[in-house]
Tab-separated table of C-alpha atoms and ligand atoms in Angstrom:
chain	number	residue	atom	x	y	z
A	1	MET	CA	0.000	0.000	0.000
A	2	ALA	CA	2.876	2.380	0.793
A	3	ASN	CA	4.199	1.541	-2.617
A	4	SER	CA	1.029	2.570	-4.449
A	5	ALA	CA	1.127	5.987	-2.793
A	6	LEU	CA	4.286	6.736	-4.759
A	7	LYS	CA	2.663	5.946	-8.078
A	8	THR	CA	0.316	8.110	-10.064
A	9	VAL	CA	-3.399	7.435	-10.289
A	10	GLY	CA	-2.947	6.440	-13.926
A	11	GLU	CA	-0.211	3.939	-13.067
A	12	ASN	CA	-2.332	2.413	-10.327
A	13	VAL	CA	-5.256	1.997	-12.726
A	14	ARG	CA	-3.167	0.388	-15.464
A	15	GLN	CA	-1.614	-2.019	-12.947
A	16	LEU	CA	-5.023	-3.051	-11.606
A	17	LEU	CA	-6.577	-3.440	-15.039
A	18	SER	CA	-3.699	-5.676	-16.098
A	19	GLU	CA	-4.275	-7.912	-13.050
A	20	LEU	CA	-8.057	-8.310	-13.141
A	21	PRO	CA	-9.235	-11.525	-14.794
A	22	PRO	CA	-11.474	-11.283	-17.883
A	23	GLY	CA	-15.121	-10.708	-16.987
A	24	VAL	CA	-14.325	-8.717	-13.843
A	25	GLU	CA	-15.046	-4.987	-14.179
A	26	LEU	CA	-13.329	-2.283	-12.183
A	27	VAL	CA	-15.392	0.348	-10.383
A	28	ALA	CA	-13.115	3.191	-9.257
A	29	ALA	CA	-14.437	4.226	-5.819
A	30	ALA	CA	-13.880	7.966	-5.951
A	31	LYS	CA	-14.870	9.305	-2.529
A	32	GLY	CA	-12.380	11.929	-1.431
A	33	ALA	CA	-10.657	12.080	-4.828
A	34	ARG	CA	-10.153	15.352	-6.633
A	35	PRO	CA	-11.981	15.791	-9.956
A	36	GLU	CA	-8.616	15.856	-11.828
A	37	GLU	CA	-7.711	12.510	-10.263
A	38	VAL	CA	-11.008	10.972	-11.341
A	39	LEU	CA	-10.389	12.298	-14.843
A	40	GLU	CA	-6.881	10.787	-14.791
A	41	ALA	CA	-8.320	7.400	-13.760
A	42	VAL	CA	-10.740	7.528	-16.681
A	43	GLY	CA	-7.915	8.498	-19.032
A	44	ALA	CA	-6.033	5.383	-17.877
A	45	GLY	CA	-8.938	3.073	-18.693
A	46	VAL	CA	-11.514	3.222	-15.880
A	47	LYS	CA	-14.998	2.779	-17.367
A	48	ILE	CA	-17.102	2.978	-14.175
A	49	ILE	CA	-16.876	5.504	-11.328
A	50	GLY	CA	-18.352	4.498	-7.950
A	51	GLU	CA	-19.631	7.385	-5.864
A	52	SER	CA	-20.508	7.374	-2.159
A	53	TYR	CA	-22.182	10.792	-2.070
A	54	VAL	CA	-24.517	12.440	-4.565
A	55	GLN	CA	-22.989	15.916	-4.128
A	56	GLU	CA	-19.436	14.717	-4.642
A	57	ALA	CA	-20.599	12.771	-7.694
A	58	GLU	CA	-21.966	15.991	-9.181
A	59	ARG	CA	-18.553	17.664	-8.767
A	60	HIS	CA	-16.746	14.720	-10.339
A	61	TYR	CA	-19.318	14.572	-13.133
A	62	GLN	CA	-18.579	18.169	-14.069
A	63	ALA	CA	-14.983	17.166	-14.817
A	64	VAL	CA	-15.590	13.761	-16.397
A	65	GLY	CA	-19.105	13.787	-17.858
A	66	ASN	CA	-20.120	10.869	-20.037
A	67	LYS	CA	-16.583	9.588	-20.527
A	68	ALA	CA	-17.455	7.069	-17.768
A	69	ARG	CA	-20.517	5.352	-16.336
A	70	TRP	CA	-21.616	6.365	-12.848
A	71	HIS	CA	-22.579	3.955	-10.057
A	72	LEU	CA	-23.881	5.018	-6.670
A	73	ILE	CA	-22.236	2.812	-4.020
A	74	GLY	CA	-23.154	4.797	-0.873
A	75	HIS	CA	-26.347	4.958	1.154
A	76	LEU	CA	-29.083	6.922	-0.608
A	77	GLN	CA	-31.394	9.249	1.313
A	78	LYS	CA	-34.898	9.912	0.107
A	79	ASN	CA	-34.344	13.640	-0.440
A	80	LYS	CA	-31.411	12.862	-2.796
A	81	VAL	CA	-33.233	10.356	-4.994
A	82	LYS	CA	-34.308	12.876	-7.616
A	83	LYS	CA	-30.727	14.042	-8.222
A	84	ALA	CA	-29.362	10.505	-8.017
A	85	VAL	CA	-31.763	9.206	-10.628
A	86	ALA	CA	-30.772	11.988	-13.024
A	87	LEU	CA	-27.036	11.327	-12.631
A	88	PHE	CA	-26.423	7.623	-12.063
A	89	ASP	CA	-26.415	4.724	-14.503
A	90	MET	CA	-26.764	2.187	-11.694
A	91	ILE	CA	-27.584	2.258	-7.983
A	92	GLU	CA	-25.540	-0.486	-6.307
A	93	SER	CA	-26.633	0.362	-2.786
A	94	LEU	CA	-30.383	-0.169	-2.769
A	95	ASP	CA	-31.373	-1.108	0.759
A	96	SER	CA	-35.091	-0.473	1.280
A	97	LEU	CA	-38.475	-0.714	-0.406
A	98	GLU	CA	-39.207	2.896	0.565
A	99	ILE	CA	-36.203	4.213	-1.383
A	100	ALA	CA	-36.966	1.847	-4.250
A	101	ARG	CA	-40.492	3.274	-4.558
A	102	GLU	CA	-39.069	6.784	-4.684
A	103	ILE	CA	-36.513	5.755	-7.339
A	104	ASP	CA	-39.311	4.157	-9.342
A	105	LYS	CA	-41.421	7.307	-9.099
A	106	GLN	CA	-38.603	9.671	-10.120
A	107	CYS	CA	-37.572	7.362	-12.973
A	108	ALA	CA	-41.124	7.280	-14.268
A	109	ARG	CA	-41.024	11.095	-14.551
A	110	LEU	CA	-37.883	10.861	-16.681
A	111	GLY	CA	-39.047	7.875	-18.697
A	112	LYS	CA	-36.019	5.952	-17.431
A	113	THR	CA	-35.435	2.501	-15.975
A	114	MET	CA	-32.825	2.303	-13.224
A	115	PRO	CA	-30.667	-0.802	-12.873
A	116	VAL	CA	-30.135	-1.513	-9.164
A	117	LEU	CA	-28.188	-3.937	-7.027
A	118	ILE	CA	-29.559	-4.918	-3.639
A	119	GLU	CA	-27.020	-4.178	-0.916
A	120	VAL	CA	-26.644	-7.119	1.438
A	121	ASN	CA	-25.503	-6.598	5.020
A	122	SER	CA	-23.605	-9.866	4.833
A	123	GLY	CA	-21.685	-9.222	8.052
A	124	ARG	CA	-24.955	-8.634	9.924
A	125	GLU	CA	-23.509	-5.451	11.429
A	126	LYS	CA	-25.869	-3.188	13.356
A	127	GLN	CA	-24.655	0.163	11.983
A	128	LYS	CA	-24.152	-1.003	8.379
A	129	SER	CA	-26.621	-0.270	5.638
A	130	GLY	CA	-27.945	-3.059	3.467
A	131	VAL	CA	-30.581	-5.686	4.068
A	132	LEU	CA	-29.980	-8.873	6.005
A	133	PRO	CA	-29.420	-11.967	3.854
A	134	GLU	CA	-32.820	-13.467	4.729
A	135	GLN	CA	-34.567	-10.231	3.681
A	136	VAL	CA	-33.076	-10.143	0.199
A	137	GLU	CA	-35.485	-12.567	-1.461
A	138	PRO	CA	-38.670	-10.896	-0.127
A	139	LEU	CA	-37.318	-7.474	-1.155
A	140	ALA	CA	-36.449	-8.724	-4.648
A	141	GLY	CA	-40.022	-9.979	-4.964
A	142	GLU	CA	-41.419	-6.544	-4.123
A	143	LEU	CA	-38.961	-4.715	-6.410
A	144	SER	CA	-40.006	-7.007	-9.206
A	145	ALA	CA	-43.377	-5.215	-9.272
A	146	LEU	CA	-41.833	-1.737	-9.758
A	147	PRO	CA	-41.809	-1.036	-13.515
A	148	ASN	CA	-39.000	1.558	-13.580
A	149	ILE	CA	-36.514	-0.473	-11.559
A	150	LYS	CA	-34.557	-3.426	-12.821
A	151	VAL	CA	-32.787	-5.589	-10.244
A	152	MET	CA	-29.496	-6.702	-11.765
A	153	GLY	CA	-27.640	-8.270	-8.873
A	154	LEU	CA	-26.252	-7.886	-5.390
A	155	MET	CA	-23.630	-5.738	-3.703
A	156	THR	CA	-21.939	-6.274	-0.354
A	157	ILE	CA	-19.156	-4.697	1.683
A	158	GLY	CA	-18.557	-7.132	4.563
A	159	PRO	CA	-17.099	-6.323	7.976
A	160	ARG	CA	-13.905	-4.264	7.744
A	161	SER	CA	-10.782	-6.290	8.468
A	162	ALA	CA	-7.082	-6.185	7.609
A	163	ASN	CA	-7.188	-9.907	6.856
A	164	PRO	CA	-8.767	-10.606	3.445
A	165	GLU	CA	-9.715	-14.136	4.522
A	166	ASP	CA	-12.141	-12.660	7.073
A	167	TYR	CA	-14.296	-11.510	4.157
A	168	ARG	CA	-14.602	-14.920	2.531
A	169	PRO	CA	-17.648	-16.301	4.439
A	170	CYS	CA	-19.633	-13.102	3.771
A	171	PHE	CA	-18.728	-13.125	0.080
A	172	ALA	CA	-19.568	-16.834	-0.219
A	173	GLU	CA	-22.979	-16.338	1.402
A	174	THR	CA	-23.743	-13.377	-0.871
A	175	ARG	CA	-22.806	-15.417	-3.915
A	176	GLN	CA	-25.121	-18.242	-2.830
A	177	LEU	CA	-27.954	-15.740	-2.478
A	178	PHE	CA	-27.122	-14.343	-5.915
A	179	GLU	CA	-27.412	-17.789	-7.493
A	180	LYS	CA	-30.575	-18.657	-5.595
A	181	LEU	CA	-32.287	-15.443	-6.721
A	182	GLY	CA	-31.244	-16.056	-10.306
A	183	LYS	CA	-33.059	-19.386	-10.280
A	184	LEU	CA	-36.333	-17.789	-9.148
A	185	ASP	CA	-36.790	-16.126	-12.571
A	186	LEU	CA	-38.654	-13.140	-11.126
A	187	PRO	CA	-39.952	-10.682	-13.746
A	188	GLY	CA	-37.778	-7.553	-13.921
A	189	VAL	CA	-34.966	-9.330	-12.093
A	190	GLU	CA	-31.834	-10.409	-13.922
A	191	MET	CA	-28.999	-11.580	-11.707
A	192	LYS	CA	-26.022	-10.361	-13.706
A	193	TYR	CA	-23.745	-8.362	-11.397
A	194	LEU	CA	-22.148	-9.426	-8.144
A	195	SER	CA	-20.356	-6.392	-6.687
A	196	MET	CA	-17.967	-7.433	-3.927
A	197	GLY	CA	-14.444	-6.512	-2.873
A	198	MET	CA	-12.504	-3.347	-2.104
A	199	SER	CA	-8.759	-2.620	-1.964
A	200	ALA	CA	-8.228	-4.990	0.970
A	201	SER	CA	-10.548	-7.755	-0.197
A	202	TYR	CA	-10.955	-7.827	-3.960
A	203	THR	CA	-8.742	-10.845	-4.580
A	204	VAL	CA	-10.848	-13.005	-2.262
A	205	ALA	CA	-14.025	-11.457	-3.703
A	206	ILE	CA	-13.038	-12.488	-7.234
A	207	GLU	CA	-12.313	-16.024	-6.020
A	208	GLU	CA	-15.831	-16.041	-4.571
A	209	GLY	CA	-17.437	-14.940	-7.838
A	210	ALA	CA	-17.454	-11.119	-7.890
A	211	ASN	CA	-17.666	-9.575	-11.361
A	212	LEU	CA	-17.626	-5.943	-10.168
A	213	VAL	CA	-14.905	-4.822	-7.739
A	214	ARG	CA	-15.036	-1.378	-6.115
A	215	ILE	CA	-11.514	-0.098	-5.522
A	216	GLY	CA	-10.597	3.272	-4.042
A	217	THR	CA	-7.423	3.327	-1.945
A	218	LYS	CA	-5.376	1.262	-4.386
A	219	ILE	CA	-6.136	3.821	-7.084
A	220	PHE	CA	-6.339	7.181	-5.324
A	221	GLY	CA	-4.229	6.435	-2.220
A	222	GLU	CA	-5.316	6.998	1.382
A	223	ARG	CA	-7.745	9.917	1.489
B	1	PLP	C1	-14.910	3.502	-0.109
B	1	PLP	C2	-15.660	2.347	-0.664
B	1	PLP	C3	-15.019	1.382	-1.449
B	1	PLP	C4	-13.528	1.407	-1.742
B	1	PLP	O1	-12.810	1.095	-0.573
B	1	PLP	P1	-11.199	1.094	-0.581
B	1	PLP	O2	-10.870	0.353	0.653
B	1	PLP	O3	-10.770	2.517	-0.549
B	1	PLP	O4	-10.774	0.395	-1.817
B	1	PLP	C5	-15.792	0.356	-1.970
B	1	PLP	N1	-17.114	0.260	-1.715
B	1	PLP	C6	-17.763	1.162	-0.955
B	1	PLP	C7	-19.213	0.996	-0.721
B	1	PLP	C8	-17.048	2.229	-0.402
B	1	PLP	O5	-17.693	3.123	0.366
């Protein structure tokens, strides 16, 4: 990690992209990054920017625009849904029916369908957002009825740890849920994306089936 701090954002991106196996897409988690750094990451080959906050996303968007796709990866509040729906190409952090209904409503106004991932609180942590594993299937069933939302997979963070192996059980459980939901063939639900893994955990996440990895520190350094 100390090593990556000495490299440029562009070098970090090219290194990561050369290491990721085919079929795994990089989401550059841009919280705390300067707009020029986000632009540099895109110049080096990043196709998807992951944003934790709607306001920060708007600042980054001003510099980068449609040269990348934009994923929301942070908790969404109801009063930000209107802006989020206008800006993002995917909401990876959907964690309640209430927010989903608001997304559906705002998307209907724009004539847009929003791809979403359900965020799973796979570590069952009290303060973490996301729905508990046993609540994912009932929620997917309810989302299936919302015409302007398309469920396209699951996202999870897992309990923070310095040891990547600590993430494995949470990633494995999320992957099992992902496969189970896929077999249900719910209308408006297509289990395509499994978003798991950050700088400290993406290698294990890929072993456990992730096809989207959200990486911040390894690209932009400690912020
Ligand atoms: C910050 C963040 C990341 C990236 O974490 P790093 O440890 O900096 O790679 C990934 N996912 C979410 C939801 C985040 O908030």
